[in-house]
PDB file of C-alpha atoms in Angstrom:
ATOM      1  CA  UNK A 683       0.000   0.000   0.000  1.00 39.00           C
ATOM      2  CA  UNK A 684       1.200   3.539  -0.748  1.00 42.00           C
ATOM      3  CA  UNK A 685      -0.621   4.598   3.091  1.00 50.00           C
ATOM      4  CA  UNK A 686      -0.020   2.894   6.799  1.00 64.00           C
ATOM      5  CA  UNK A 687      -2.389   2.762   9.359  1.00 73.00           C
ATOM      6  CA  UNK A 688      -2.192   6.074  11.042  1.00 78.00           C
ATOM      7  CA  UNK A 689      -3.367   6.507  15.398  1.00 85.00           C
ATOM      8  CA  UNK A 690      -5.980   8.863  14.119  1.00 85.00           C
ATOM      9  CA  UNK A 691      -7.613   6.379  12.675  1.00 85.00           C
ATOM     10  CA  UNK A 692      -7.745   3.747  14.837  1.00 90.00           C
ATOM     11  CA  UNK A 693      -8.888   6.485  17.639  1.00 90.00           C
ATOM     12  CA  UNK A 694     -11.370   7.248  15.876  1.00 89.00           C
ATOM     13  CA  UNK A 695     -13.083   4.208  14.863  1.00 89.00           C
ATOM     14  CA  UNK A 696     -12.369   2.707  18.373  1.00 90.00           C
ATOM     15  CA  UNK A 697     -14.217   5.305  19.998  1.00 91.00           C
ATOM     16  CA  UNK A 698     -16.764   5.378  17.168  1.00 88.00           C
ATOM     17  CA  UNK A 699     -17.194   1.658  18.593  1.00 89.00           C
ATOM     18  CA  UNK A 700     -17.210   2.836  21.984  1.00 92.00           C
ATOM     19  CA  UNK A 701     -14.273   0.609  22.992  1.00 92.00           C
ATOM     20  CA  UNK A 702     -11.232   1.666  25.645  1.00 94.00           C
ATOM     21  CA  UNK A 703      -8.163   0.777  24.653  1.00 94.00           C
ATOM     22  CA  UNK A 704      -7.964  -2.112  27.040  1.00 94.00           C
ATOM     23  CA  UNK A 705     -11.308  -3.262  24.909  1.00 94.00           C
ATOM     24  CA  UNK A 706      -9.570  -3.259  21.719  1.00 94.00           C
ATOM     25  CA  UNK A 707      -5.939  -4.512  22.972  1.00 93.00           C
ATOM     26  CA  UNK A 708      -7.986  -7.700  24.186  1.00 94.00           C
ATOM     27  CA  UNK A 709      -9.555  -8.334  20.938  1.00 92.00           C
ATOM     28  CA  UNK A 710      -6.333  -8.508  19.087  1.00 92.00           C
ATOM     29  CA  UNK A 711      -4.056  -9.534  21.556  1.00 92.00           C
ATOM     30  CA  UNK A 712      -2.082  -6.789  22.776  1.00 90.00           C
ATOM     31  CA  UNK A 713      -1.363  -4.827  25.673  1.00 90.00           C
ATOM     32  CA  UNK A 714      -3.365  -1.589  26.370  1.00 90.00           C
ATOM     33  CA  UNK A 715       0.141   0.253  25.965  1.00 91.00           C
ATOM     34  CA  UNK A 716       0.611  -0.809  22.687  1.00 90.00           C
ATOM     35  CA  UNK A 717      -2.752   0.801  21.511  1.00 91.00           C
ATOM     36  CA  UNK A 718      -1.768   3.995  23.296  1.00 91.00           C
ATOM     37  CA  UNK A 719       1.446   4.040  21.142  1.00 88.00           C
ATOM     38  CA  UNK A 720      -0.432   3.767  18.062  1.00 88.00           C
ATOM     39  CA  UNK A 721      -2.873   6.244  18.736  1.00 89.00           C
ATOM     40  CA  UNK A 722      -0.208   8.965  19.840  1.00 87.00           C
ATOM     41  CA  UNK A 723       2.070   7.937  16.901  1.00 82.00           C
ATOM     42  CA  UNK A 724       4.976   6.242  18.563  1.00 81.00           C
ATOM     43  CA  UNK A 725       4.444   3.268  16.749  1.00 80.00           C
ATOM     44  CA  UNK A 726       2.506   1.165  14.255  1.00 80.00           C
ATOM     45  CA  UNK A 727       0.767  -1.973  14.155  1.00 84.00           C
ATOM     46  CA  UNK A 728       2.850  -4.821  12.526  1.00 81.00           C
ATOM     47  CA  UNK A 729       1.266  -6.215   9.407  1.00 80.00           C
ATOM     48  CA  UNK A 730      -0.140  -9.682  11.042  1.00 83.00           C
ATOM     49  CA  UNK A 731      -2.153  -7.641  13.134  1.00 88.00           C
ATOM     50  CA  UNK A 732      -3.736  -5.414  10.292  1.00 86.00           C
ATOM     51  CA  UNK A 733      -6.461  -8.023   9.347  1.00 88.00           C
ATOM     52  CA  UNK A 734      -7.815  -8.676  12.815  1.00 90.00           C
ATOM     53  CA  UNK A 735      -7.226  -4.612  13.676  1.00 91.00           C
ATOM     54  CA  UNK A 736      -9.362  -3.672  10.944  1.00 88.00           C
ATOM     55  CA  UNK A 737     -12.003  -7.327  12.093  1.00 89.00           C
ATOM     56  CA  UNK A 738     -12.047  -5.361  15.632  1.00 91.00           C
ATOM     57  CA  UNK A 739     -13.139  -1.756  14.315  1.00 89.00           C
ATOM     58  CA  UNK A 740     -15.486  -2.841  12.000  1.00 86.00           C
ATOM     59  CA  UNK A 741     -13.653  -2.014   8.767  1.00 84.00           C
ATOM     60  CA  UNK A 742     -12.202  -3.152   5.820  1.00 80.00           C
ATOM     61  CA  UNK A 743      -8.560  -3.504   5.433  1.00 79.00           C
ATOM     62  CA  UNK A 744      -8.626  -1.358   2.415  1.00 75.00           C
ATOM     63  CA  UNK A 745     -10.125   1.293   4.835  1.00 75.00           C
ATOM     64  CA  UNK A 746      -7.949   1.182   7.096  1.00 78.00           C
ATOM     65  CA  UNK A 747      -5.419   1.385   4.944  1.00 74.00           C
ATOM     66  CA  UNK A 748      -6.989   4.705   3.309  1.00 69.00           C
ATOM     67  CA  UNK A 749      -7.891   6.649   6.542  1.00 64.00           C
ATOM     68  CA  UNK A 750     -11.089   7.095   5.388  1.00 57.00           C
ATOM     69  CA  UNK A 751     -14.736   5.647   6.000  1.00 52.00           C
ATOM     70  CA  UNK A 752     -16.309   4.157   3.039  1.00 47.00           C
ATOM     71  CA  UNK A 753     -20.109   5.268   3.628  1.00 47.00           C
ATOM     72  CA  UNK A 754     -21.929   5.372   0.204  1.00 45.00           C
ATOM     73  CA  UNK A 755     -24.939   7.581   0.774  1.00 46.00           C
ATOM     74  CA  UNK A 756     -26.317   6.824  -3.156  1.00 47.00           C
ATOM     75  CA  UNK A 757     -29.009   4.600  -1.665  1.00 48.00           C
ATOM     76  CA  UNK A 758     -30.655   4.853  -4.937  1.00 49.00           C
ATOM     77  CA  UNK A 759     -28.876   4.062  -8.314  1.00 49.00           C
ATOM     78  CA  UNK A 760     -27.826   6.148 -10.626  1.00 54.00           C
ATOM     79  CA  UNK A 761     -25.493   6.100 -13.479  1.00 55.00           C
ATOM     80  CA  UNK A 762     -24.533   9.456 -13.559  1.00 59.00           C
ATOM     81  CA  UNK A 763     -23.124   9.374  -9.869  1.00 70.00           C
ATOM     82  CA  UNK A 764     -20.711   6.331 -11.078  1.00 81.00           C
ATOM     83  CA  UNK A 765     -16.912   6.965 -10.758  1.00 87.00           C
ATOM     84  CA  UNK A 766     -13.803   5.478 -12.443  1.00 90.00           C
ATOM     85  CA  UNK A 767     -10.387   4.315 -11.657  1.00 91.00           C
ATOM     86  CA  UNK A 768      -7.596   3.329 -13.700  1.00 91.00           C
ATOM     87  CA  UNK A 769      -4.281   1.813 -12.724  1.00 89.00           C
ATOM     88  CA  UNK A 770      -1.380   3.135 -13.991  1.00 85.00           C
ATOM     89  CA  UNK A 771       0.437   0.299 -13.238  1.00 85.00           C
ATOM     90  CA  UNK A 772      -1.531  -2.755 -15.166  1.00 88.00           C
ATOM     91  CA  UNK A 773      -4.048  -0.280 -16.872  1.00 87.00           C
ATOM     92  CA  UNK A 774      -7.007  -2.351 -15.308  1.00 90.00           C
ATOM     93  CA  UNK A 775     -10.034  -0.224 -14.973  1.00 91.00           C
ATOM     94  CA  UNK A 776     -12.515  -0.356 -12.349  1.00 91.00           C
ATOM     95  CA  UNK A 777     -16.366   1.046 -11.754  1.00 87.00           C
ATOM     96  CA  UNK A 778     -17.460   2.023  -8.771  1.00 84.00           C
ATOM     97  CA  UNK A 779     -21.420   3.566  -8.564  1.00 78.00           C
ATOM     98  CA  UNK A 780     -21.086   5.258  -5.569  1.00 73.00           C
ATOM     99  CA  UNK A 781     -18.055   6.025  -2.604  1.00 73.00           C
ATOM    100  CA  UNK A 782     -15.808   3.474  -2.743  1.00 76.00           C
ATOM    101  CA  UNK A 783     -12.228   2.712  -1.783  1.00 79.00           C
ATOM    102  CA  UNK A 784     -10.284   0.724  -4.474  1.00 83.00           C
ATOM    103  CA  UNK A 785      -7.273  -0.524  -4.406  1.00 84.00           C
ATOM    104  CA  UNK A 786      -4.903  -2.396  -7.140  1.00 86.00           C
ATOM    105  CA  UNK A 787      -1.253  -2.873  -7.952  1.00 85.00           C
ATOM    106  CA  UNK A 788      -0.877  -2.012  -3.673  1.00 78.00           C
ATOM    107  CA  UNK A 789      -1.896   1.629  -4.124  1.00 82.00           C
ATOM    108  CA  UNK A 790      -5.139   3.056  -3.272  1.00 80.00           C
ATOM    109  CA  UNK A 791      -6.857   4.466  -6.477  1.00 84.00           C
ATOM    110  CA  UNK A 792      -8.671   8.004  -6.676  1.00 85.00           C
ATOM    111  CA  UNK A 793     -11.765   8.205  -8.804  1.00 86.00           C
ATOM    112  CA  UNK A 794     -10.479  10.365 -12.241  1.00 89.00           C
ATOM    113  CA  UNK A 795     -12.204  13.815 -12.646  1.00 87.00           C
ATOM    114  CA  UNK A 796     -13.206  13.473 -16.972  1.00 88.00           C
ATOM    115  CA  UNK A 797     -12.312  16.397 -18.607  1.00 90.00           C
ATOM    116  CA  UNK A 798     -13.771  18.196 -22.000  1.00 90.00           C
ATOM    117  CA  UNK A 799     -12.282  17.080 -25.394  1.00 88.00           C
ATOM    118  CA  UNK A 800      -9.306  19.091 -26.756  1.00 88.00           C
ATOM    119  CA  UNK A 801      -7.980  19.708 -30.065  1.00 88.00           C
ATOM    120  CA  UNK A 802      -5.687  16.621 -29.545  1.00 88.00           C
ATOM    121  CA  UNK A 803      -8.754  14.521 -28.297  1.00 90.00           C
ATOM    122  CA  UNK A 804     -11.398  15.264 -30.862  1.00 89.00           C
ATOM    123  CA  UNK A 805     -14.283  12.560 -31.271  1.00 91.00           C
ATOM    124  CA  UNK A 806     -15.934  11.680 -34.706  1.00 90.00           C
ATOM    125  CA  UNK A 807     -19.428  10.114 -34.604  1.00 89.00           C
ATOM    126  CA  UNK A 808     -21.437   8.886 -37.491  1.00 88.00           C
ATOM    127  CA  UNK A 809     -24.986   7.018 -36.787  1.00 88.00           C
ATOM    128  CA  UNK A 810     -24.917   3.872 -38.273  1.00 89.00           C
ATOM    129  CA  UNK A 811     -28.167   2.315 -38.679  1.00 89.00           C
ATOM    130  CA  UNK A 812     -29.329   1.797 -34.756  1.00 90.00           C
ATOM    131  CA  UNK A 813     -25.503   2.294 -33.513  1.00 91.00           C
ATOM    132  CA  UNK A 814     -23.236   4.770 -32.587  1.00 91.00           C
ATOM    133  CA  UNK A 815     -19.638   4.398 -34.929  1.00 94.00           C
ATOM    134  CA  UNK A 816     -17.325   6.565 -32.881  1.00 94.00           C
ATOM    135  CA  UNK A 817     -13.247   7.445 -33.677  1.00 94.00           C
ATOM    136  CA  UNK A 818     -10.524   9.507 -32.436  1.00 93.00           C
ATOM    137  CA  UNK A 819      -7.289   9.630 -34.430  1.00 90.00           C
ATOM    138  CA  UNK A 820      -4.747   9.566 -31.682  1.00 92.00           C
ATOM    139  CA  UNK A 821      -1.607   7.668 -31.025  1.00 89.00           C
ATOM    140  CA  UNK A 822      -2.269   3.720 -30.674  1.00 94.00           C
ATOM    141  CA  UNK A 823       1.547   2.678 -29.637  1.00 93.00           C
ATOM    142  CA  UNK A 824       1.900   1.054 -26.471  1.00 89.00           C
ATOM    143  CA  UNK A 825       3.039   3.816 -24.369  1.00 87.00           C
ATOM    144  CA  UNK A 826       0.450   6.103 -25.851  1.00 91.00           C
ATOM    145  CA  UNK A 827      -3.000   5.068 -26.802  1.00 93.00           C
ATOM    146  CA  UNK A 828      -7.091   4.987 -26.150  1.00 95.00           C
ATOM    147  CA  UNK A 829      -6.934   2.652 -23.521  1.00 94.00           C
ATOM    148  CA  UNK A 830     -10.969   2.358 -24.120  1.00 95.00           C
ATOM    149  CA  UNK A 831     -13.809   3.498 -25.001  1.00 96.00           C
ATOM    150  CA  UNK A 832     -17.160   3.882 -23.097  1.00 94.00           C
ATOM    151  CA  UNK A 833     -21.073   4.867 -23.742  1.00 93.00           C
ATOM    152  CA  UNK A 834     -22.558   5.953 -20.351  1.00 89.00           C
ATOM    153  CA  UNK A 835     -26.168   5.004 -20.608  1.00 86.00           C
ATOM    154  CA  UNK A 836     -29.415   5.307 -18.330  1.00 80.00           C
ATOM    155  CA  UNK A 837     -29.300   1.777 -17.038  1.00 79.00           C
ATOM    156  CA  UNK A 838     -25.886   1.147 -17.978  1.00 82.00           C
ATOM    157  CA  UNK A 839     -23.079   1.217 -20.230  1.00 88.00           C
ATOM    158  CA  UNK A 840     -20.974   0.146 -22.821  1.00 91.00           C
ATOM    159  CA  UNK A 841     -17.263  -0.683 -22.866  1.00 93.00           C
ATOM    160  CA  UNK A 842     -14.826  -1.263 -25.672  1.00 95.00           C
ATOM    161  CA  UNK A 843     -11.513  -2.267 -24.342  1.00 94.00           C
ATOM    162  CA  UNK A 844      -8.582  -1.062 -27.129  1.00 94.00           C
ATOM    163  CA  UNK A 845      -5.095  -2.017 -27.277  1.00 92.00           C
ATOM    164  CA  UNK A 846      -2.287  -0.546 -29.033  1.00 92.00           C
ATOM    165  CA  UNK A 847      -1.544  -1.239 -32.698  1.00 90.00           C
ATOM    166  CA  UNK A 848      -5.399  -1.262 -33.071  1.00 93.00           C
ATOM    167  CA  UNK A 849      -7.768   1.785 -34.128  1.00 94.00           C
ATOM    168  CA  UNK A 850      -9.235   4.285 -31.424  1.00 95.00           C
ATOM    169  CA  UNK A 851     -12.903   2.977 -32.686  1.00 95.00           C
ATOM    170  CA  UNK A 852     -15.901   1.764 -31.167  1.00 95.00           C
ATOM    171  CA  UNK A 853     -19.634   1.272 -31.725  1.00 95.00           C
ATOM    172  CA  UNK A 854     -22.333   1.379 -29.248  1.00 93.00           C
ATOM    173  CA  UNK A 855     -25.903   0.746 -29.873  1.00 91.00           C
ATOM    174  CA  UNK A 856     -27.697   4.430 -29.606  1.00 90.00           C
ATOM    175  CA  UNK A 857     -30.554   3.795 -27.083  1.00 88.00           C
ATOM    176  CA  UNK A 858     -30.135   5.422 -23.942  1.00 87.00           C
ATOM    177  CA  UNK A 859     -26.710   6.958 -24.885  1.00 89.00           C
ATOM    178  CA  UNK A 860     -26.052  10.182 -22.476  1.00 87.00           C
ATOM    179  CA  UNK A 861     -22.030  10.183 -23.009  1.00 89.00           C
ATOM    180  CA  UNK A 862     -18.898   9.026 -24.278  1.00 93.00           C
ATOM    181  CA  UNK A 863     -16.180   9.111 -22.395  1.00 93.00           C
ATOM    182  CA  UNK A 864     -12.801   7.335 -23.483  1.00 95.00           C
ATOM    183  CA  UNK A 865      -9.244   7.457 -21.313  1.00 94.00           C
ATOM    184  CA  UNK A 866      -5.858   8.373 -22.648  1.00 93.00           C
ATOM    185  CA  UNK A 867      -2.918   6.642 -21.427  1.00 91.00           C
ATOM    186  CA  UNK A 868      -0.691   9.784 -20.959  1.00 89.00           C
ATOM    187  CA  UNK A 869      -4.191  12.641 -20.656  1.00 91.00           C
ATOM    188  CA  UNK A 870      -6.542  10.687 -18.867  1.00 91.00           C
ATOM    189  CA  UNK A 871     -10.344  10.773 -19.348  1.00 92.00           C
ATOM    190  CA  UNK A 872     -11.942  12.901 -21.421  1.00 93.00           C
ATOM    191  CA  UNK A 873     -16.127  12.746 -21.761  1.00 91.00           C
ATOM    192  CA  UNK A 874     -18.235  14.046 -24.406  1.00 89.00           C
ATOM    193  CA  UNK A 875     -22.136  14.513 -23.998  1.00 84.00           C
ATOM    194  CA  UNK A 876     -24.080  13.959 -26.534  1.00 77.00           C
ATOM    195  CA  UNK A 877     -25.896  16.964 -27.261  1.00 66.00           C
ATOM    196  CA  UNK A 878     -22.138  18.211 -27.952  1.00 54.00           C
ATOM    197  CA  UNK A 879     -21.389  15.654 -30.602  1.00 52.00           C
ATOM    198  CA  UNK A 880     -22.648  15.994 -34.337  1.00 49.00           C
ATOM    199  CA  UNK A 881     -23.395  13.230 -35.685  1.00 48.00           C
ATOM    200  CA  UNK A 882     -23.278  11.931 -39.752  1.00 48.00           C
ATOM    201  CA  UNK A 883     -26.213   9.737 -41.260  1.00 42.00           C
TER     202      UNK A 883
END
C-alpha cells in the first residue's frame, strides 16, 4: 500500500465503537500500551495484526489502509453518480457507482475527474443504422493510446476495451446513450455529452 495505518484512525473508529483501549488490545491480543502508542504515533501496528485490527473496528482492510470511512450515501442508483479508476500500473479499470475505496497494484486508487475534449482529443461520430460508430485519431503505440472506449447510458453502459496497434474505434448501440467518455494513457479521461457531438447519417 502507498498509506499505513495512522493513530488517528484507529482512535477514531475505536471510539466510534465505543471501545477503551484495554477493549480493543484484548480483541487482538495486545497490551493496552501498545494501543496507546499507536494512537499517539509512537508506533505502528505490525502487518499480522492489520487483518484482525481492521475485524475489531469494523472495517475493511482497504479502509484502514486509506484513513477514510467508506459510507456510500447513493441509496438509490444512478449512473450518472458512477466513478472510475484506472491503474497506472496494469491499466485495469474499475467502476465504482457510488463512494468506494479501491485498491490495485498495492496503491489506493482516486476516482479520475473526466475532462472536456481538446484539439488533440477530438471525437468523430457517425450514426450507423441503430448504432453509434465513434473514432478519435490519436496515437495507438503502447506507451500512448485509447486505452478504451465507453457509452454511459441510463441503465448502464458500454465498454470497448482497445489495445495498441489497433484503431481508437468503437460502436455502441444508440438507445439510452447520455455520453462518451474514453481514457488516454498519458491525458486521462476525457467525456463528451451527446448533445455536444454531431453526428453523420
Amino acid at each position: 500500500m502507498n498509506q499505513y495505518v495512522t493513530g488517528a484512525m484507529i482512535k477514531r473508529l475505536r471510539e466510534g465503537r465505543k471501545m477503551t483501549q484495554s477493549q480493543l488490545a484484548r480483541k487482538i491480543m495486545v497490551s493496552d500500551k501498545t494501543i496507546s502508542k499507536w494512537e499517539t504515533g509512537r508506533g505502528y501496528p505490525d502487518i499480522s495484526l492489520v487483518e484482525p485490527l481492521a475485524a475489531a473496528l469494523g472495517v475493511s482492510v482497504i479502509e484502514l489502509f486509506s484513513g477514510e470511512d467508506v459510507v456510500n450515501t447513493n441509496k438509490s442508483f444512478n449512473m450518472l453518480r458512477m466513478k472510475i479508476h484506472v491503474c497506472p500500473i496494469c491499466g485495469n479499470m474499475i467502476q465504482s457507482t457510488g463512494e468506494a475505496v479501491v485498491s490495485c497494484c498495492g496503491i489506493v486508487l482516486p476516482a479520475l475527474e473526466a475532462e472536456d475534449e481538446d484539439d488533440d482529443h477530438q471525437m468523430y461520430m457517425e450514426r450507423v443504422e441503430d448504432e453509434y460508430y465513434v473514432a478519435l485519431r490519436h496515437d495507438m503505440n503502447k506507451n500512448h493510446y485509447i486505452s478504451f472506449i465507453m457509452a454511459m447510458k441510463d441503465d448502464g453502459c458500454e465498454i470497448k476495451k482497445l489495445y495498441p496497434q489497433g484503431n481508437a474505434e468503437a460502436r455502441f448501440k444508440i438507445a439510452g446513450t447520455r455520453h462518451i467518455l474514453y481514457y488516454c494513457t498519458h491525458h486521462g479521461l476525457f467525456k463528451v455529452p451527446m448533445k455536444r457531438i454531431t453526428t453523420k447519417s
